[in-house]
Amino acid sequence: VEVDQEDGTNLLATVTQRWGWGNEVEIDQEGRNATAHVTQGGSYNDAEIDQSGSSSYFGWGSSGVAAYVTQYGRGNDAEITQTGRNLTAHINQYGSYNEAEISQRSTRPHVASISQWGYRNDASITQR
C-alpha cells in the first residue's frame, strides 16, 4: 500500500492490515497538520512513514506532524522519518526480531518513543 499526500493541510492517512506476511506500507506526507497511522499484524511486514511539514500555528499547542505505528508479530520493520516543526512519532511493537527506527529533524519541539515487547528486538531514535 502506498499513500502520497503533498502540499496540503490537515492530512490524514490510516492503513490497517490485520493479518498477513510480507505486507508493505509506505506513507509520504508533505504539508501542515499531517497525521499517519499504521497498524499491522503478522510477520515480516514493513511500515515506512516519511513526513515533512509543520503545524498551522507556531507553538507548543498546535498539532504539527504526527506518526504512529503498531505492529504485532515477528520480524517486522517500522521506520518513521520526520522534518519540520512540532513533530511526534511513536512506534509500538509486540513480538520478536522486530526493528524500529525514528529519525527527526526539527527546530521546534519534537517527541519520539519506541516500545517493544518480546525478545531480540532492535530500536533507534535520532533527534536533531
PDB file of C-alpha atoms in Angstrom:
ATOM      1  CA  VAL A   1       0.000   0.000   0.000  1.00  0.00           C
ATOM      2  CA  GLU A   2       1.375   3.398  -0.947  1.00  0.00           C
ATOM      3  CA  VAL A   3      -0.118   6.718   0.151  1.00  0.00           C
ATOM      4  CA  ASP A   4       1.244  10.017  -1.190  1.00  0.00           C
ATOM      5  CA  GLN A   5      -0.161  13.311   0.113  1.00  0.00           C
ATOM      6  CA  GLU A   6       1.561  16.566  -0.824  1.00  0.00           C
ATOM      7  CA  ASP A   7       1.085  20.296  -0.363  1.00  0.00           C
ATOM      8  CA  GLY A   8      -1.956  20.065   1.841  1.00  0.00           C
ATOM      9  CA  THR A   9      -3.337  20.973   5.222  1.00  0.00           C
ATOM     10  CA  ASN A  10      -4.922  18.614   7.780  1.00  0.00           C
ATOM     11  CA  LEU A  11      -3.620  15.496   6.044  1.00  0.00           C
ATOM     12  CA  LEU A  12      -4.672  12.107   7.435  1.00  0.00           C
ATOM     13  CA  ALA A  13      -3.576   8.647   6.324  1.00  0.00           C
ATOM     14  CA  THR A  14      -4.638   5.428   8.074  1.00  0.00           C
ATOM     15  CA  VAL A  15      -3.658   1.932   6.950  1.00  0.00           C
ATOM     16  CA  THR A  16      -4.697  -1.235   8.794  1.00  0.00           C
ATOM     17  CA  GLN A  17      -3.520  -4.681   7.780  1.00  0.00           C
ATOM     18  CA  ARG A  18      -4.981  -7.047  10.332  1.00  0.00           C
ATOM     19  CA  TRP A  19      -3.003 -10.153   9.491  1.00  0.00           C
ATOM     20  CA  GLY A  20      -0.550 -11.336   6.907  1.00  0.00           C
ATOM     21  CA  TRP A  21       3.050 -11.810   5.919  1.00  0.00           C
ATOM     22  CA  GLY A  22       5.283  -9.601   3.846  1.00  0.00           C
ATOM     23  CA  ASN A  23       2.932  -6.630   3.721  1.00  0.00           C
ATOM     24  CA  GLU A  24       4.401  -3.219   2.926  1.00  0.00           C
ATOM     25  CA  VAL A  25       3.060   0.236   3.730  1.00  0.00           C
ATOM     26  CA  GLU A  26       4.673   3.478   2.600  1.00  0.00           C
ATOM     27  CA  ILE A  27       3.173   6.832   3.530  1.00  0.00           C
ATOM     28  CA  ASP A  28       4.642  10.119   2.268  1.00  0.00           C
ATOM     29  CA  GLN A  29       3.108  13.343   3.564  1.00  0.00           C
ATOM     30  CA  GLU A  30       4.128  16.946   2.983  1.00  0.00           C
ATOM     31  CA  GLY A  31       2.087  19.780   4.449  1.00  0.00           C
ATOM     32  CA  ARG A  32       0.589  21.229   7.600  1.00  0.00           C
ATOM     33  CA  ASN A  33      -1.021  19.185  10.367  1.00  0.00           C
ATOM     34  CA  ALA A  34      -0.165  15.787   8.881  1.00  0.00           C
ATOM     35  CA  THR A  35      -1.061  12.581  10.743  1.00  0.00           C
ATOM     36  CA  ALA A  36      -0.324   8.984   9.758  1.00  0.00           C
ATOM     37  CA  HIS A  37      -1.427   5.743  11.468  1.00  0.00           C
ATOM     38  CA  VAL A  38      -0.270   2.245  10.507  1.00  0.00           C
ATOM     39  CA  THR A  39      -1.368  -0.987  12.206  1.00  0.00           C
ATOM     40  CA  GLN A  40      -0.036  -4.337  11.024  1.00  0.00           C
ATOM     41  CA  GLY A  41      -0.471  -7.874  12.326  1.00  0.00           C
ATOM     42  CA  GLY A  42       1.566 -10.851  11.178  1.00  0.00           C
ATOM     43  CA  SER A  43       5.182 -11.409  10.305  1.00  0.00           C
ATOM     44  CA  TYR A  44       7.831  -9.783   8.141  1.00  0.00           C
ATOM     45  CA  ASN A  45       5.772  -6.666   7.475  1.00  0.00           C
ATOM     46  CA  ASP A  46       7.284  -3.256   6.689  1.00  0.00           C
ATOM     47  CA  ALA A  47       5.911   0.184   7.573  1.00  0.00           C
ATOM     48  CA  GLU A  48       7.610   3.370   6.412  1.00  0.00           C
ATOM     49  CA  ILE A  49       6.342   6.876   7.110  1.00  0.00           C
ATOM     50  CA  ASP A  50       8.102   9.941   5.691  1.00  0.00           C
ATOM     51  CA  GLN A  51       6.696  13.320   6.735  1.00  0.00           C
ATOM     52  CA  SER A  52       7.738  16.895   6.129  1.00  0.00           C
ATOM     53  CA  GLY A  53       5.801  19.860   7.433  1.00  0.00           C
ATOM     54  CA  SER A  54       4.654  21.844  10.404  1.00  0.00           C
ATOM     55  CA  SER A  55       1.600  22.976  12.287  1.00  0.00           C
ATOM     56  CA  SER A  56      -0.728  25.672  11.070  1.00  0.00           C
ATOM     57  CA  TYR A  57       0.189  27.762  14.107  1.00  0.00           C
ATOM     58  CA  PHE A  58       3.525  28.165  15.782  1.00  0.00           C
ATOM     59  CA  GLY A  59       3.990  26.964  19.316  1.00  0.00           C
ATOM     60  CA  TRP A  60       3.503  24.003  21.615  1.00  0.00           C
ATOM     61  CA  GLY A  61      -0.281  23.822  21.430  1.00  0.00           C
ATOM     62  CA  SER A  62      -0.624  23.078  17.729  1.00  0.00           C
ATOM     63  CA  SER A  63      -0.889  19.594  16.288  1.00  0.00           C
ATOM     64  CA  GLY A  64       2.028  19.651  13.846  1.00  0.00           C
ATOM     65  CA  VAL A  65       3.219  16.394  12.296  1.00  0.00           C
ATOM     66  CA  ALA A  66       2.460  13.031  13.914  1.00  0.00           C
ATOM     67  CA  ALA A  67       3.105   9.384  13.046  1.00  0.00           C
ATOM     68  CA  TYR A  68       2.026   6.210  14.850  1.00  0.00           C
ATOM     69  CA  VAL A  69       2.963   2.611  14.005  1.00  0.00           C
ATOM     70  CA  THR A  70       1.742  -0.501  15.834  1.00  0.00           C
ATOM     71  CA  GLN A  71       2.914  -3.944  14.764  1.00  0.00           C
ATOM     72  CA  TYR A  72       2.107  -7.411  16.117  1.00  0.00           C
ATOM     73  CA  GLY A  73       4.209 -10.425  15.178  1.00  0.00           C
ATOM     74  CA  ARG A  74       7.715 -11.459  14.254  1.00  0.00           C
ATOM     75  CA  GLY A  75      10.375  -9.874  12.039  1.00  0.00           C
ATOM     76  CA  ASN A  76       8.518  -6.629  11.396  1.00  0.00           C
ATOM     77  CA  ASP A  77      10.230  -3.343  10.477  1.00  0.00           C
ATOM     78  CA  ALA A  78       8.994   0.173  11.210  1.00  0.00           C
ATOM     79  CA  GLU A  79      10.655   3.427  10.156  1.00  0.00           C
ATOM     80  CA  ILE A  80       9.469   6.986  10.730  1.00  0.00           C
ATOM     81  CA  THR A  81      11.360   9.960   9.242  1.00  0.00           C
ATOM     82  CA  GLN A  82      10.167  13.482  10.029  1.00  0.00           C
ATOM     83  CA  THR A  83      11.362  17.016   9.297  1.00  0.00           C
ATOM     84  CA  GLY A  84       9.640  20.251  10.267  1.00  0.00           C
ATOM     85  CA  ARG A  85       8.136  21.690  13.448  1.00  0.00           C
ATOM     86  CA  ASN A  86       6.135  20.141  16.296  1.00  0.00           C
ATOM     87  CA  LEU A  87       6.992  16.527  15.485  1.00  0.00           C
ATOM     88  CA  THR A  88       5.560  13.460  17.230  1.00  0.00           C
ATOM     89  CA  ALA A  89       6.455   9.834  16.478  1.00  0.00           C
ATOM     90  CA  HIS A  90       5.519   6.633  18.341  1.00  0.00           C
ATOM     91  CA  ILE A  91       6.227   3.006  17.453  1.00  0.00           C
ATOM     92  CA  ASN A  92       4.822   0.036  19.406  1.00  0.00           C
ATOM     93  CA  GLN A  93       5.904  -3.498  18.519  1.00  0.00           C
ATOM     94  CA  TYR A  94       4.680  -6.731  20.080  1.00  0.00           C
ATOM     95  CA  GLY A  95       6.687  -9.835  19.212  1.00  0.00           C
ATOM     96  CA  SER A  96      10.242 -10.845  18.441  1.00  0.00           C
ATOM     97  CA  TYR A  97      13.013  -9.971  15.986  1.00  0.00           C
ATOM     98  CA  ASN A  98      11.392  -6.623  15.202  1.00  0.00           C
ATOM     99  CA  GLU A  99      13.225  -3.435  14.217  1.00  0.00           C
ATOM    100  CA  ALA A 100      12.141   0.158  14.813  1.00  0.00           C
ATOM    101  CA  GLU A 101      13.770   3.430  13.810  1.00  0.00           C
ATOM    102  CA  ILE A 102      12.723   7.045  14.294  1.00  0.00           C
ATOM    103  CA  SER A 103      14.617   9.987  12.819  1.00  0.00           C
ATOM    104  CA  GLN A 104      13.535  13.575  13.492  1.00  0.00           C
ATOM    105  CA  ARG A 105      14.977  16.902  12.367  1.00  0.00           C
ATOM    106  CA  SER A 106      13.287  19.935  13.861  1.00  0.00           C
ATOM    107  CA  THR A 107      13.852  23.491  15.011  1.00  0.00           C
ATOM    108  CA  ARG A 108      10.806  23.246  17.281  1.00  0.00           C
ATOM    109  CA  PRO A 109       9.632  20.664  19.823  1.00  0.00           C
ATOM    110  CA  HIS A 110       9.831  17.021  18.884  1.00  0.00           C
ATOM    111  CA  VAL A 111       8.764  13.895  20.772  1.00  0.00           C
ATOM    112  CA  ALA A 112       9.617  10.274  19.977  1.00  0.00           C
ATOM    113  CA  SER A 113       9.090   6.918  21.684  1.00  0.00           C
ATOM    114  CA  ILE A 114       9.592   3.270  20.836  1.00  0.00           C
ATOM    115  CA  SER A 115       8.069   0.482  22.951  1.00  0.00           C
ATOM    116  CA  GLN A 116       8.885  -3.151  22.217  1.00  0.00           C
ATOM    117  CA  TRP A 117       7.563  -6.278  23.926  1.00  0.00           C
ATOM    118  CA  GLY A 118       9.255  -9.607  23.192  1.00  0.00           C
ATOM    119  CA  TYR A 119      12.843 -10.582  22.585  1.00  0.00           C
ATOM    120  CA  ARG A 120      15.685  -9.844  20.145  1.00  0.00           C
ATOM    121  CA  ASN A 121      14.174  -6.539  19.096  1.00  0.00           C
ATOM    122  CA  ASP A 122      16.225  -3.546  17.906  1.00  0.00           C
ATOM    123  CA  ALA A 123      15.376   0.163  18.267  1.00  0.00           C
ATOM    124  CA  SER A 124      16.948   3.505  17.376  1.00  0.00           C
ATOM    125  CA  ILE A 125      15.886   7.137  17.831  1.00  0.00           C
ATOM    126  CA  THR A 126      17.798  10.072  16.330  1.00  0.00           C
ATOM    127  CA  GLN A 127      16.756  13.664  17.022  1.00  0.00           C
ATOM    128  CA  ARG A 128      18.482  16.792  15.690  1.00  0.00           C
TER     129      ARG A 128
END
